[in-house]
CSV table of C-alpha atoms in Angstrom, one decimal:
chain,number,residue,atom,x,y,z
A,493,MET,CA,87.4,96.7,113.9
A,494,GLY,CA,85.9,93.3,113.6
A,495,ILE,CA,82.7,92.4,111.7
A,496,ASN,CA,80.5,89.7,113.1
A,497,VAL,CA,78.6,87.5,110.7
A,498,SER,CA,75.3,86.0,111.4
A,499,SER,CA,75.0,82.3,110.8
A,500,GLU,CA,71.3,82.6,110.0
A,501,PRO,CA,70.0,83.5,106.5
A,502,TRP,CA,69.1,87.2,106.3
A,503,ILE,CA,65.5,88.0,105.5
A,504,THR,CA,64.5,91.5,104.3
A,505,ASP,CA,61.1,92.9,103.6
A,506,LYS,CA,59.3,90.2,101.7
A,507,ASN,CA,56.9,92.7,100.2
A,508,HIS,CA,59.7,94.9,98.8
A,509,PRO,CA,60.2,94.7,95.0
A,510,GLN,CA,63.8,93.5,95.6
A,511,GLY,CA,62.4,90.4,97.3
A,512,LYS,CA,64.0,88.7,100.3
A,513,TYR,CA,67.7,88.4,100.8
A,514,THR,CA,68.9,84.9,101.9
A,515,GLY,CA,72.7,85.4,101.6
A,516,PRO,CA,75.3,86.3,99.1
A,517,SER,CA,75.0,85.2,95.5
A,518,PRO,CA,77.6,85.2,92.7
A,519,THR,CA,75.7,87.9,91.0
A,520,SER,CA,74.7,90.6,93.5
A,521,SER,CA,73.2,91.4,96.9
A,522,PHE,CA,70.3,92.8,94.9
A,523,PRO,CA,68.2,90.1,93.1
A,524,LEU,CA,67.4,92.4,90.2
A,525,VAL,CA,71.0,93.3,89.5
A,526,THR,CA,71.8,90.4,87.1
A,527,SER,CA,74.5,90.6,84.5
A,528,SER,CA,76.6,93.6,85.6
A,529,SER,CA,78.2,94.7,82.3
A,530,GLU,CA,80.7,93.7,79.6
A,531,LYS,CA,83.5,95.0,81.9
A,532,ARG,CA,83.5,92.2,84.5
A,533,ASP,CA,85.9,89.2,84.1
A,534,LYS,CA,87.4,90.4,80.8
A,535,TRP,CA,91.1,91.2,80.6
A,536,TYR,CA,90.6,93.8,78.0
A,537,SER,CA,87.7,96.3,78.1
A,538,THR,CA,87.0,100.0,78.2
A,539,PRO,CA,84.4,102.2,79.9
A,540,GLU,CA,82.5,102.2,76.6
A,541,SER,CA,82.1,98.5,76.9
A,542,TRP,CA,80.5,99.0,80.4
A,543,LEU,CA,78.2,101.6,78.8
A,544,ARG,CA,77.1,99.1,76.1
A,545,GLY,CA,76.4,96.5,78.8
A,546,LYS,CA,74.4,99.0,80.9
A,547,ILE,CA,72.3,100.0,77.9
A,548,ARG,CA,71.8,96.3,77.1
A,549,ASP,CA,70.8,95.5,80.7
A,550,ASP,CA,68.4,98.5,81.0
A,551,ASN,CA,66.6,97.2,77.9
A,552,ILE,CA,64.6,100.2,76.8
A,553,ASP,CA,64.1,101.8,73.4
A,554,LYS,CA,67.6,102.9,72.3
A,555,LYS,CA,66.3,106.3,71.2
A,556,LEU,CA,64.8,107.1,74.6
A,557,TRP,CA,65.9,107.9,78.2
A,558,ARG,CA,64.4,106.4,81.3
A,559,VAL,CA,63.8,108.3,84.5
A,560,HIS,CA,62.0,106.3,87.2
A,561,ASP,CA,59.2,104.4,85.5
A,562,LYS,CA,58.7,106.7,82.5
A,563,LEU,CA,60.4,107.0,79.1
A,564,TYR,CA,61.4,110.3,77.5
A,565,ASP,CA,62.6,111.5,74.2
A,566,LEU,CA,65.2,114.1,74.9
A,567,SER,CA,66.6,114.3,71.4
A,568,GLY,CA,65.4,117.8,70.8
A,569,PHE,CA,66.7,118.9,74.2
A,570,ILE,CA,70.3,117.7,73.9
A,571,GLU,CA,71.7,121.0,72.6
A,572,TYR,CA,69.7,123.0,75.2
A,573,HIS,CA,70.6,120.9,78.3
A,574,PRO,CA,72.1,123.4,80.8
A,575,GLY,CA,74.6,120.9,82.0
A,576,GLY,CA,76.0,120.3,78.5
A,577,SER,CA,75.0,118.1,75.6
A,578,GLU,CA,77.6,115.4,76.2
A,579,TRP,CA,75.7,114.0,79.3
A,580,LEU,CA,72.6,113.2,77.2
A,581,LYS,CA,74.5,112.0,74.2
A,582,ILE,CA,76.3,109.4,76.3
A,583,THR,CA,73.2,108.1,78.1
A,584,ARG,CA,70.8,107.7,75.2
A,585,GLY,CA,69.1,104.3,75.7
A,586,MET,CA,69.9,104.2,79.5
A,587,ASP,CA,68.0,104.4,82.7
A,588,ILE,CA,69.4,107.7,84.1
A,589,THR,CA,67.3,107.9,87.2
A,590,GLU,CA,70.2,108.1,89.7
A,591,PHE,CA,72.0,110.7,87.6
A,592,PHE,CA,68.9,112.8,87.1
A,593,GLU,CA,68.2,112.8,90.9
A,594,ASN,CA,71.8,113.5,92.1
A,595,SER,CA,72.6,116.1,89.5
A,596,HIS,CA,69.6,118.4,89.9
A,597,VAL,CA,69.5,120.0,93.4
A,598,ILE,CA,68.1,123.5,92.7
A,599,ASN,CA,64.9,124.5,90.9
A,600,VAL,CA,63.9,120.9,91.1
A,601,ASP,CA,60.2,121.6,90.3
A,602,MET,CA,61.2,123.5,87.2
A,603,VAL,CA,63.5,120.7,86.1
A,604,GLU,CA,60.8,118.1,86.6
A,605,ALA,CA,58.3,120.2,84.7
A,606,THR,CA,60.7,120.5,81.8
A,607,LEU,CA,61.3,116.8,81.8
A,608,SER,CA,57.6,116.1,81.6
A,609,LYS,CA,57.4,117.9,78.3
A,610,PHE,CA,59.4,115.1,76.7
A,611,TYR,CA,57.3,112.2,78.1
A,612,VAL,CA,56.7,109.4,75.6
A,613,LYS,CA,55.2,106.4,77.6
A,614,GLU,CA,55.4,104.3,80.7
A,615,ALA,CA,58.2,101.8,81.0
A,616,SER,CA,57.0,98.2,80.5
A,617,GLU,CA,59.5,96.6,82.9
A,618,PRO,CA,60.6,97.5,86.4
A,619,ARG,CA,63.9,99.2,86.9
A,620,ASN,CA,66.8,96.8,87.5
A,621,SER,CA,68.5,99.3,89.7
A,622,PRO,CA,68.0,98.5,93.4
A,623,TYR,CA,67.6,102.0,94.7
A,624,THR,CA,64.4,103.7,95.7
A,625,PHE,CA,63.5,107.4,95.8
A,626,GLU,CA,60.4,107.6,97.9
A,627,PRO,CA,58.9,111.1,98.3
A,628,ASP,CA,59.2,110.9,102.1
A,629,GLY,CA,62.4,108.8,102.1
A,630,PHE,CA,65.8,110.0,103.3
A,631,TYR,CA,67.2,111.2,99.9
A,632,LYS,CA,64.2,113.1,98.7
A,633,THR,CA,63.8,114.7,102.1
A,634,LEU,CA,67.4,115.7,102.1
A,635,LYS,CA,67.2,117.2,98.6
A,636,LYS,CA,64.3,119.4,99.6
A,637,ARG,CA,66.2,120.7,102.6
A,638,ILE,CA,69.4,121.6,100.8
A,639,GLU,CA,67.6,123.3,97.8
A,640,SER,CA,67.3,126.8,99.3
A,641,VAL,CA,70.8,126.7,100.8
A,642,MET,CA,72.3,125.8,97.5
A,643,LYS,CA,70.2,128.3,95.6
A,644,ASP,CA,71.6,131.0,97.8
A,645,ASN,CA,75.2,129.9,97.5
A,646,GLY,CA,75.3,128.3,94.1
A,647,THR,CA,76.6,124.9,93.1
A,648,GLY,CA,79.5,125.9,90.8
A,649,PRO,CA,83.2,126.4,91.6
A,650,THR,CA,84.5,129.4,93.5
A,651,LEU,CA,87.3,131.6,92.3
A,652,ALA,CA,89.7,129.9,94.7
A,653,THR,CA,88.9,126.5,93.3
A,654,ILE,CA,89.6,127.6,89.7
A,655,VAL,CA,92.8,129.3,90.7
A,656,LEU,CA,94.1,126.3,92.6
A,657,GLN,CA,93.2,124.0,89.7
A,658,ASP,CA,95.0,126.3,87.2
A,659,LEU,CA,98.1,126.6,89.4
A,660,MET,CA,98.4,122.8,89.6
A,661,VAL,CA,98.4,122.5,85.9
A,662,ALA,CA,100.9,125.3,85.6
A,663,GLY,CA,103.1,123.5,88.1
A,664,PHE,CA,102.9,120.3,85.9
A,665,ILE,CA,103.9,122.2,82.8
A,666,LEU,CA,106.7,124.2,84.5
A,667,PHE,CA,108.3,121.1,86.2
A,668,SER,CA,108.0,119.1,82.9
A,669,VAL,CA,109.7,121.7,80.8
A,670,LEU,CA,112.5,122.2,83.4
A,671,GLY,CA,112.9,118.5,84.0
A,672,VAL,CA,113.4,117.7,80.3
A,673,LEU,CA,115.7,120.7,79.6
A,674,LEU,CA,117.8,120.2,82.8
A,675,ASN,CA,117.7,116.4,82.5
A,676,SER,CA,116.4,116.1,86.1
A,677,TYR,CA,114.5,113.1,87.4
A,678,TRP,CA,113.6,115.1,90.5
A,679,LEU,CA,111.9,117.8,88.5
A,680,ILE,CA,110.1,115.1,86.5
A,681,ILE,CA,108.9,113.5,89.8
A,682,PHE,CA,107.6,116.9,90.9
A,683,ALA,CA,105.9,117.2,87.5
A,684,GLY,CA,104.2,113.8,88.0
A,685,LEU,CA,103.0,114.7,91.4
A,686,SER,CA,101.7,118.0,90.1
A,687,LEU,CA,99.8,116.2,87.4
A,688,GLY,CA,98.5,113.7,89.9
A,689,LEU,CA,97.2,116.5,92.2
A,690,SER,CA,95.7,118.2,89.2
A,691,SER,CA,94.0,115.1,87.9
A,692,ALA,CA,92.5,114.2,91.3
A,693,SER,CA,91.2,117.8,91.6
A,694,ALA,CA,90.0,118.0,87.9
A,695,HIS,CA,87.7,115.1,88.7
A,696,ASN,CA,85.6,117.8,90.4
A,697,PHE,CA,85.2,119.5,87.1
A,698,LEU,CA,83.9,116.3,85.5
A,699,HIS,CA,80.8,116.3,87.7
A,700,ILE,CA,79.6,119.9,87.2
A,701,ARG,CA,78.2,121.4,84.1
A,702,ASP,CA,80.4,121.1,81.0
A,703,ASN,CA,83.4,123.4,81.1
A,704,TRP,CA,86.8,123.4,79.4
A,705,ARG,CA,88.7,122.6,82.6
A,706,LYS,CA,87.4,119.0,82.3
A,707,PHE,CA,90.2,118.6,79.7
A,708,TYR,CA,92.8,119.0,82.4
A,709,PHE,CA,92.0,115.3,83.2
A,710,ASP,CA,93.1,114.4,79.6
A,711,LEU,CA,96.6,115.6,80.4
A,712,SER,CA,97.0,112.3,82.2
A,713,LEU,CA,96.7,109.0,80.4
A,714,CYS,CA,93.1,108.8,81.3
A,715,SER,CA,90.2,110.5,79.5
A,716,HIS,CA,87.5,112.8,80.9
A,717,TYR,CA,85.0,111.2,78.5
A,718,GLU,CA,85.8,107.7,79.8
A,719,TRP,CA,85.7,108.9,83.4
A,720,LYS,CA,82.3,110.3,82.9
A,721,ILE,CA,81.2,106.8,82.1
A,722,GLU,CA,83.2,104.7,84.6
A,723,HIS,CA,83.3,107.2,87.4
A,724,VAL,CA,80.2,109.5,87.2
A,725,PHE,CA,77.7,106.9,85.8
A,726,SER,CA,79.1,103.6,87.1
A,727,HIS,CA,80.9,104.4,90.4
A,728,HIS,CA,78.7,107.2,91.6
A,729,GLY,CA,75.5,105.6,90.4
A,730,PHE,CA,76.2,102.2,92.1
A,731,PRO,CA,79.2,102.4,94.5
A,732,ASN,CA,80.6,99.1,95.7
A,733,THR,CA,78.2,97.0,93.7
A,734,SER,CA,78.9,94.7,90.8
A,735,TRP,CA,77.9,97.6,88.5
A,736,ASP,CA,80.8,99.7,89.9
A,737,VAL,CA,83.6,99.6,87.3
A,738,GLU,CA,86.0,101.1,89.8
A,739,VAL,CA,85.5,98.0,92.1
A,740,THR,CA,85.5,95.4,89.3
A,741,TRP,CA,88.1,96.7,86.9
A,742,LEU,CA,91.0,95.2,89.0
A,743,ASN,CA,89.6,91.7,88.9
A,744,PRO,CA,91.0,89.0,89.0
A,745,TRP,CA,94.1,90.6,90.5
A,746,VAL,CA,92.2,92.5,93.2
A,747,GLU,CA,88.8,91.5,94.4
A,748,PHE,CA,87.0,93.9,96.7
A,749,LEU,CA,83.5,92.2,96.7
A,750,VAL,CA,82.7,89.4,99.1
A,751,ASN,CA,80.4,87.3,97.0
A,752,ARG,CA,83.2,86.2,94.6
A,753,LYS,CA,85.4,83.2,95.0
A,754,LYS,CA,88.8,84.4,96.2
A,755,TYR,CA,91.9,82.4,95.9
A,756,TRP,CA,94.8,82.9,98.4
A,757,ILE,CA,96.8,85.0,96.0
A,758,GLN,CA,93.7,87.3,95.5
A,759,ARG,CA,93.3,87.7,99.2
A,760,PHE,CA,96.8,88.5,100.3
A,761,GLY,CA,98.9,89.0,97.1
A,762,PRO,CA,97.5,92.6,96.6
A,763,TRP,CA,99.0,93.6,99.9
A,764,LEU,CA,102.3,93.6,97.9
A,765,TYR,CA,101.5,94.2,94.3
A,766,ILE,CA,98.6,96.7,94.7
A,767,HIS,CA,101.3,99.4,94.6
A,768,PHE,CA,102.5,98.1,91.2
A,769,ILE,CA,98.9,98.2,90.0
A,770,MET,CA,98.4,101.8,91.2
A,771,ALA,CA,101.5,103.0,89.3
A,772,PHE,CA,100.5,101.3,86.0
A,773,ALA,CA,96.7,101.7,86.1
A,774,PHE,CA,96.6,104.9,83.9
A,775,PRO,CA,99.2,103.5,81.4
A,776,VAL,CA,97.1,100.4,81.1
A,777,CYS,CA,94.0,102.5,80.5
A,778,PHE,CA,95.9,104.3,77.7
A,779,VAL,CA,96.9,101.0,76.1
A,780,PHE,CA,93.3,99.7,76.3
A,781,ARG,CA,92.1,102.9,74.7
A,782,VAL,CA,94.5,102.5,71.8
A,783,MET,CA,93.5,98.9,71.3
A,784,ALA,CA,89.8,99.8,71.3
A,785,ILE,CA,90.4,102.6,68.7
A,786,VAL,CA,92.5,100.3,66.5
A,787,LYS,CA,89.9,97.6,66.6
A,788,GLY,CA,87.1,100.1,65.8
A,789,GLU,CA,85.3,99.7,69.1
A,790,GLN,CA,85.8,103.3,70.1
A,791,LYS,CA,86.2,106.5,68.2
A,792,ILE,CA,89.3,108.6,68.6
A,793,ARG,CA,88.7,112.0,70.3
A,794,ARG,CA,90.9,115.1,69.8
A,795,GLU,CA,91.9,115.2,73.5
A,796,ASN,CA,93.3,111.7,73.2
A,797,PHE,CA,96.3,113.2,71.5
A,798,LEU,CA,97.3,115.3,74.5
A,799,PRO,CA,99.5,112.7,76.2
A,800,VAL,CA,100.9,111.6,72.8
A,801,LEU,CA,101.9,115.2,72.2
A,802,GLN,CA,103.6,115.3,75.6
A,803,LEU,CA,105.6,112.1,74.6
A,804,GLY,CA,106.7,113.7,71.3
A,805,LEU,CA,107.9,116.8,73.1
A,806,PHE,CA,109.7,114.9,75.8
A,807,ALA,CA,111.4,112.7,73.2
A,808,ALA,CA,112.3,115.7,71.0
A,809,TYR,CA,113.8,117.9,73.7
A,810,ALA,CA,115.3,115.5,76.1
A,811,GLN,CA,119.0,116.5,76.5
A,812,THR,CA,120.4,112.9,76.4
A,813,GLY,CA,118.3,111.4,73.7
A,814,ILE,CA,114.9,110.1,72.7
A,815,MET,CA,115.0,107.1,75.2
A,816,THR,CA,115.5,109.5,78.1
A,817,GLY,CA,112.5,111.5,77.0
A,818,ILE,CA,110.4,108.3,76.8
A,819,ILE,CA,111.5,107.3,80.3
A,820,PHE,CA,110.8,110.7,81.7
A,821,TRP,CA,107.3,110.5,80.2
A,822,MET,CA,106.6,107.1,81.7
A,823,VAL,CA,107.9,108.1,85.1
A,824,LEU,CA,105.8,111.2,85.1
A,825,HIS,CA,102.6,109.3,84.3
A,826,MET,CA,103.3,106.4,86.7
A,827,ILE,CA,103.6,108.9,89.6
A,828,CYS,CA,100.4,110.6,88.4
A,829,SER,CA,98.6,107.2,88.2
A,830,TYR,CA,99.9,106.2,91.7
A,831,TRP,CA,98.6,109.4,93.3
A,832,VAL,CA,95.1,109.3,91.8
A,833,VAL,CA,94.5,105.6,92.3
A,834,ALA,CA,96.0,105.4,95.7
A,835,THR,CA,94.1,108.4,97.1
A,836,GLY,CA,90.9,107.1,95.3
A,837,LEU,CA,91.0,103.6,96.7
A,838,ASN,CA,91.7,105.0,100.2
A,839,ALA,CA,89.2,107.9,100.0
A,840,ALA,CA,86.2,106.4,101.7
A,841,HIS,CA,84.8,103.1,100.3
A,842,HIS,CA,87.0,100.1,101.0
A,843,HIS,CA,86.8,99.3,104.7
A,844,PRO,CA,85.0,96.2,105.7
A,845,ILE,CA,82.3,98.2,107.6
A,846,CYS,CA,81.3,99.8,104.3
A,847,PHE,CA,78.7,97.9,102.2
A,848,HIS,CA,80.2,95.8,99.4
A,849,ASP,CA,78.2,93.6,97.1
A,850,GLY,CA,77.6,90.3,98.8
A,851,ASP,CA,76.8,92.0,102.1
A,852,GLU,CA,73.2,92.1,103.3
A,853,PRO,CA,71.6,95.2,101.8
A,854,ARG,CA,69.0,97.5,103.4
A,855,PRO,CA,65.5,96.1,103.4
A,856,LYS,CA,64.4,99.2,101.6
A,857,PRO,CA,67.4,100.6,99.8
A,858,ASP,CA,66.9,104.4,99.7
A,859,TYR,CA,69.4,105.8,97.3
A,860,GLY,CA,70.9,108.3,99.8
A,861,LEU,CA,71.2,105.9,102.6
A,862,CYS,CA,72.9,103.3,100.3
A,863,MET,CA,75.4,106.0,99.3
A,864,LEU,CA,76.2,106.5,103.0
A,865,ASP,CA,76.3,102.7,103.5
A,866,ALA,CA,79.1,102.5,100.9
A,867,THR,CA,81.0,105.7,102.0
A,868,CYS,CA,82.5,106.8,105.2
A,869,VAL,CA,83.3,110.2,106.7
A,870,LYS,CA,87.1,110.7,106.8
A,871,VAL,CA,87.6,112.5,110.1
A,872,GLU,CA,90.8,114.3,109.1
A,873,ASP,CA,88.7,116.2,106.5
A,874,ASN,CA,87.5,118.4,109.3
A,875,ASP,CA,90.9,120.1,109.5
A,876,ARG,CA,91.8,120.1,105.8
A,877,ASN,CA,91.8,123.1,103.6
A,878,LEU,CA,90.3,123.4,100.2
A,879,PHE,CA,93.5,122.4,98.4
A,880,GLN,CA,93.8,119.2,100.5
A,881,ILE,CA,90.1,118.4,100.0
A,882,MET,CA,90.4,118.9,96.2
A,883,THR,CA,93.4,116.7,95.8
A,884,THR,CA,92.5,113.8,98.1
A,885,PHE,CA,88.8,113.2,97.1
A,886,GLY,CA,87.8,114.8,100.4
A,887,GLU,CA,84.3,115.1,102.0
A,888,HIS,CA,83.5,112.0,100.0
A,889,ASN,CA,80.2,111.0,101.7
A,890,LEU,CA,78.8,114.5,100.9
A,891,HIS,CA,80.2,114.3,97.4
A,892,HIS,CA,78.5,111.0,96.7
A,893,LEU,CA,75.2,112.3,97.8
A,894,PHE,CA,75.4,115.3,95.5
A,895,PRO,CA,78.3,114.9,93.1
A,896,ALA,CA,77.2,117.8,90.8
A,897,VAL,CA,77.8,120.3,93.7
A,898,CYS,CA,81.3,121.7,93.4
A,899,ILE,CA,83.6,120.4,96.2
A,900,SER,CA,84.1,124.1,97.3
A,901,LYS,CA,80.4,124.4,98.1
A,902,ILE,CA,79.7,120.9,99.5
A,903,GLY,CA,80.4,122.1,103.1
A,904,TYR,CA,77.1,124.0,103.1
A,905,ILE,CA,75.3,120.7,102.9
A,906,LYS,CA,77.2,119.1,105.9
A,907,PRO,CA,75.0,120.3,108.8
A,908,ILE,CA,71.8,119.5,106.9
A,909,VAL,CA,73.0,116.0,106.1
A,910,GLU,CA,74.0,115.3,109.7
A,911,ALA,CA,70.6,116.6,111.0
A,912,THR,CA,68.7,114.5,108.6
A,913,VAL,CA,70.7,111.4,109.4
A,914,ARG,CA,69.8,111.9,113.1
A,915,GLU,CA,66.2,112.4,112.3
A,916,PHE,CA,66.0,109.2,110.3
A,917,GLN,CA,67.8,107.4,113.2
A,918,GLU,CA,70.7,106.4,111.0
A,919,GLU,CA,74.4,106.3,111.6
A,920,LEU,CA,77.3,107.8,109.6
A,921,ILE,CA,80.6,105.9,109.5
A,922,PHE,CA,83.6,107.8,110.9
A,923,LEU,CA,87.0,106.5,110.0
A,924,THR,CA,90.6,107.8,110.1
A,925,GLN,CA,92.9,107.7,107.1
A,926,TRP,CA,94.9,105.0,108.7
A,927,GLN,CA,91.8,102.9,109.4
A,928,LEU,CA,90.8,103.3,105.7
A,929,PHE,CA,94.3,102.2,104.6
A,930,THR,CA,94.4,99.1,106.8
A,931,GLY,CA,90.8,98.5,106.2
A,932,MET,CA,91.3,98.4,102.4
A,933,HIS,CA,93.8,95.5,102.9
A,934,SER,CA,91.2,93.7,105.2
A,935,GLN,CA,88.5,94.2,102.6
A,936,MET,CA,90.6,92.6,99.8
A,937,SER,CA,91.1,89.5,102.0
A,938,ARG,CA,87.5,89.4,103.4
A,939,LEU,CA,85.5,86.3,102.5
A,940,GLU,CA,82.5,86.5,104.9
A,941,PRO,CA,79.6,88.9,104.2
A,942,HIS,CA,78.1,90.9,107.1
A,943,SER,CA,74.5,91.5,108.0
A,944,PHE,CA,73.0,94.9,107.8
A,945,GLN,CA,71.9,95.2,111.4
A,946,GLU,CA,75.3,94.1,112.7
A,947,ASP,CA,76.9,96.6,110.4
A,948,LEU,CA,74.7,99.3,111.8
A,949,GLU,CA,75.9,98.4,115.3
A,950,GLN,CA,79.5,98.6,114.2
A,951,ARG,CA,78.9,102.1,112.8
A,952,LYS,CA,77.8,103.4,116.2
A,953,LYS,CA,81.2,102.5,117.5
A,954,THR,CA,82.8,104.9,115.0
A,955,GLN,CA,80.9,107.9,116.3
A,956,VAL,CA,83.4,108.7,119.0
A,957,GLN,CA,86.0,109.3,116.2
A,958,ALA,CA,84.0,112.3,115.0
A,959,THR,CA,85.4,114.3,117.9
A,960,MET,CA,89.0,113.2,117.5
A,961,TYR,CA,90.0,116.2,115.4
A,962,GLY,CA,87.9,118.8,117.2
A,963,PRO,CA,84.5,120.2,116.5
A,964,ARG,CA,83.1,119.7,113.0
A,965,LYS,CA,83.2,122.7,110.8
């Protein structure tokens, strides 16, 4: 699917706070998004360094929280926050507008009334986030429409979701024990796949209110705490922008954005070595975490010892020696890493038709519409069961609109989203898994940005694919 590029500068609404867009810049498609974070262009960094950069860029009182254009002191509310205290502890000193909006979908009036009790003062500077939340805009309209439906059905996990998640972890433990005791690489491979499936699924438990199953993610070499920062705050807040750690963390080896200088090796080399990166992504995260802890840049957390405990047990009980146990442990975690990263990169975002920083943005970047600009509908998800959706980051466009709704309940939102999209005369992007896979390679090599209007025309051509797999459920 080709993308035509206009030779003329792109001009957006000159009266809009984001100003006019005259083409890609080395910073961002959005003029107010300046220095992205401490993460970009550094060989060694962690999600906490992104967090420090975000707090620095938001530039508010470090003891307060910002929601839209008001500052609040939520210190006394931390322990009473229904979603859990960790969310507020992490975000002190930040602009949390996007997370406040996409996390609260029921009893919204009551939530906003509670927030108002902690008001301190008006913010002195405009938000540097590009997104808008106009009362009659797409996202706020959509939120109002789903509220009663989600109140009736709830936003938390179903029993089936919990059972499937627990069974995946049980499979990981069983295959690991048998693999070590029977000295079987095949069983270790199955253990790694089980852990990969479990980790992809456990990501769902990171988004909802605090629960102990979030620690399932710490069985991998990643950390639920770090993923709250880099995935929930960075990626879900600002997908495919220079603030999205999950786009920028692979730089300079892989460059998804189109407003960066790309050398030949960056454009076509990843077609080969991206698989190596997928397998070693989690082990590298583990090494960076250890380095940050040793250097005093990050505090050690109790759950950080879970993979270390695994290593000790593998080395102690491997039938042919310590080295075999270490190799088993590495193979297991490389398979886990490959599954999670490969399915994540091919879930919905990295096709040239999706917005990437450097492309022309919307004239008025409504938050919900910008989420849909950067996220496609994977047509195969129509026929996939709950297990497949949980383990492949399925229904991703709906998940990005309302990430705090459990994936088992997100289907209730689908018809409302589609009706609202039609009402606002917008277009969803429908792509197959194969198109996403090949599109990811095209995106890595893409140099030319595309204009918003031409992108919109391209989306219309994908609508026919919505019926390829039968009627939508």
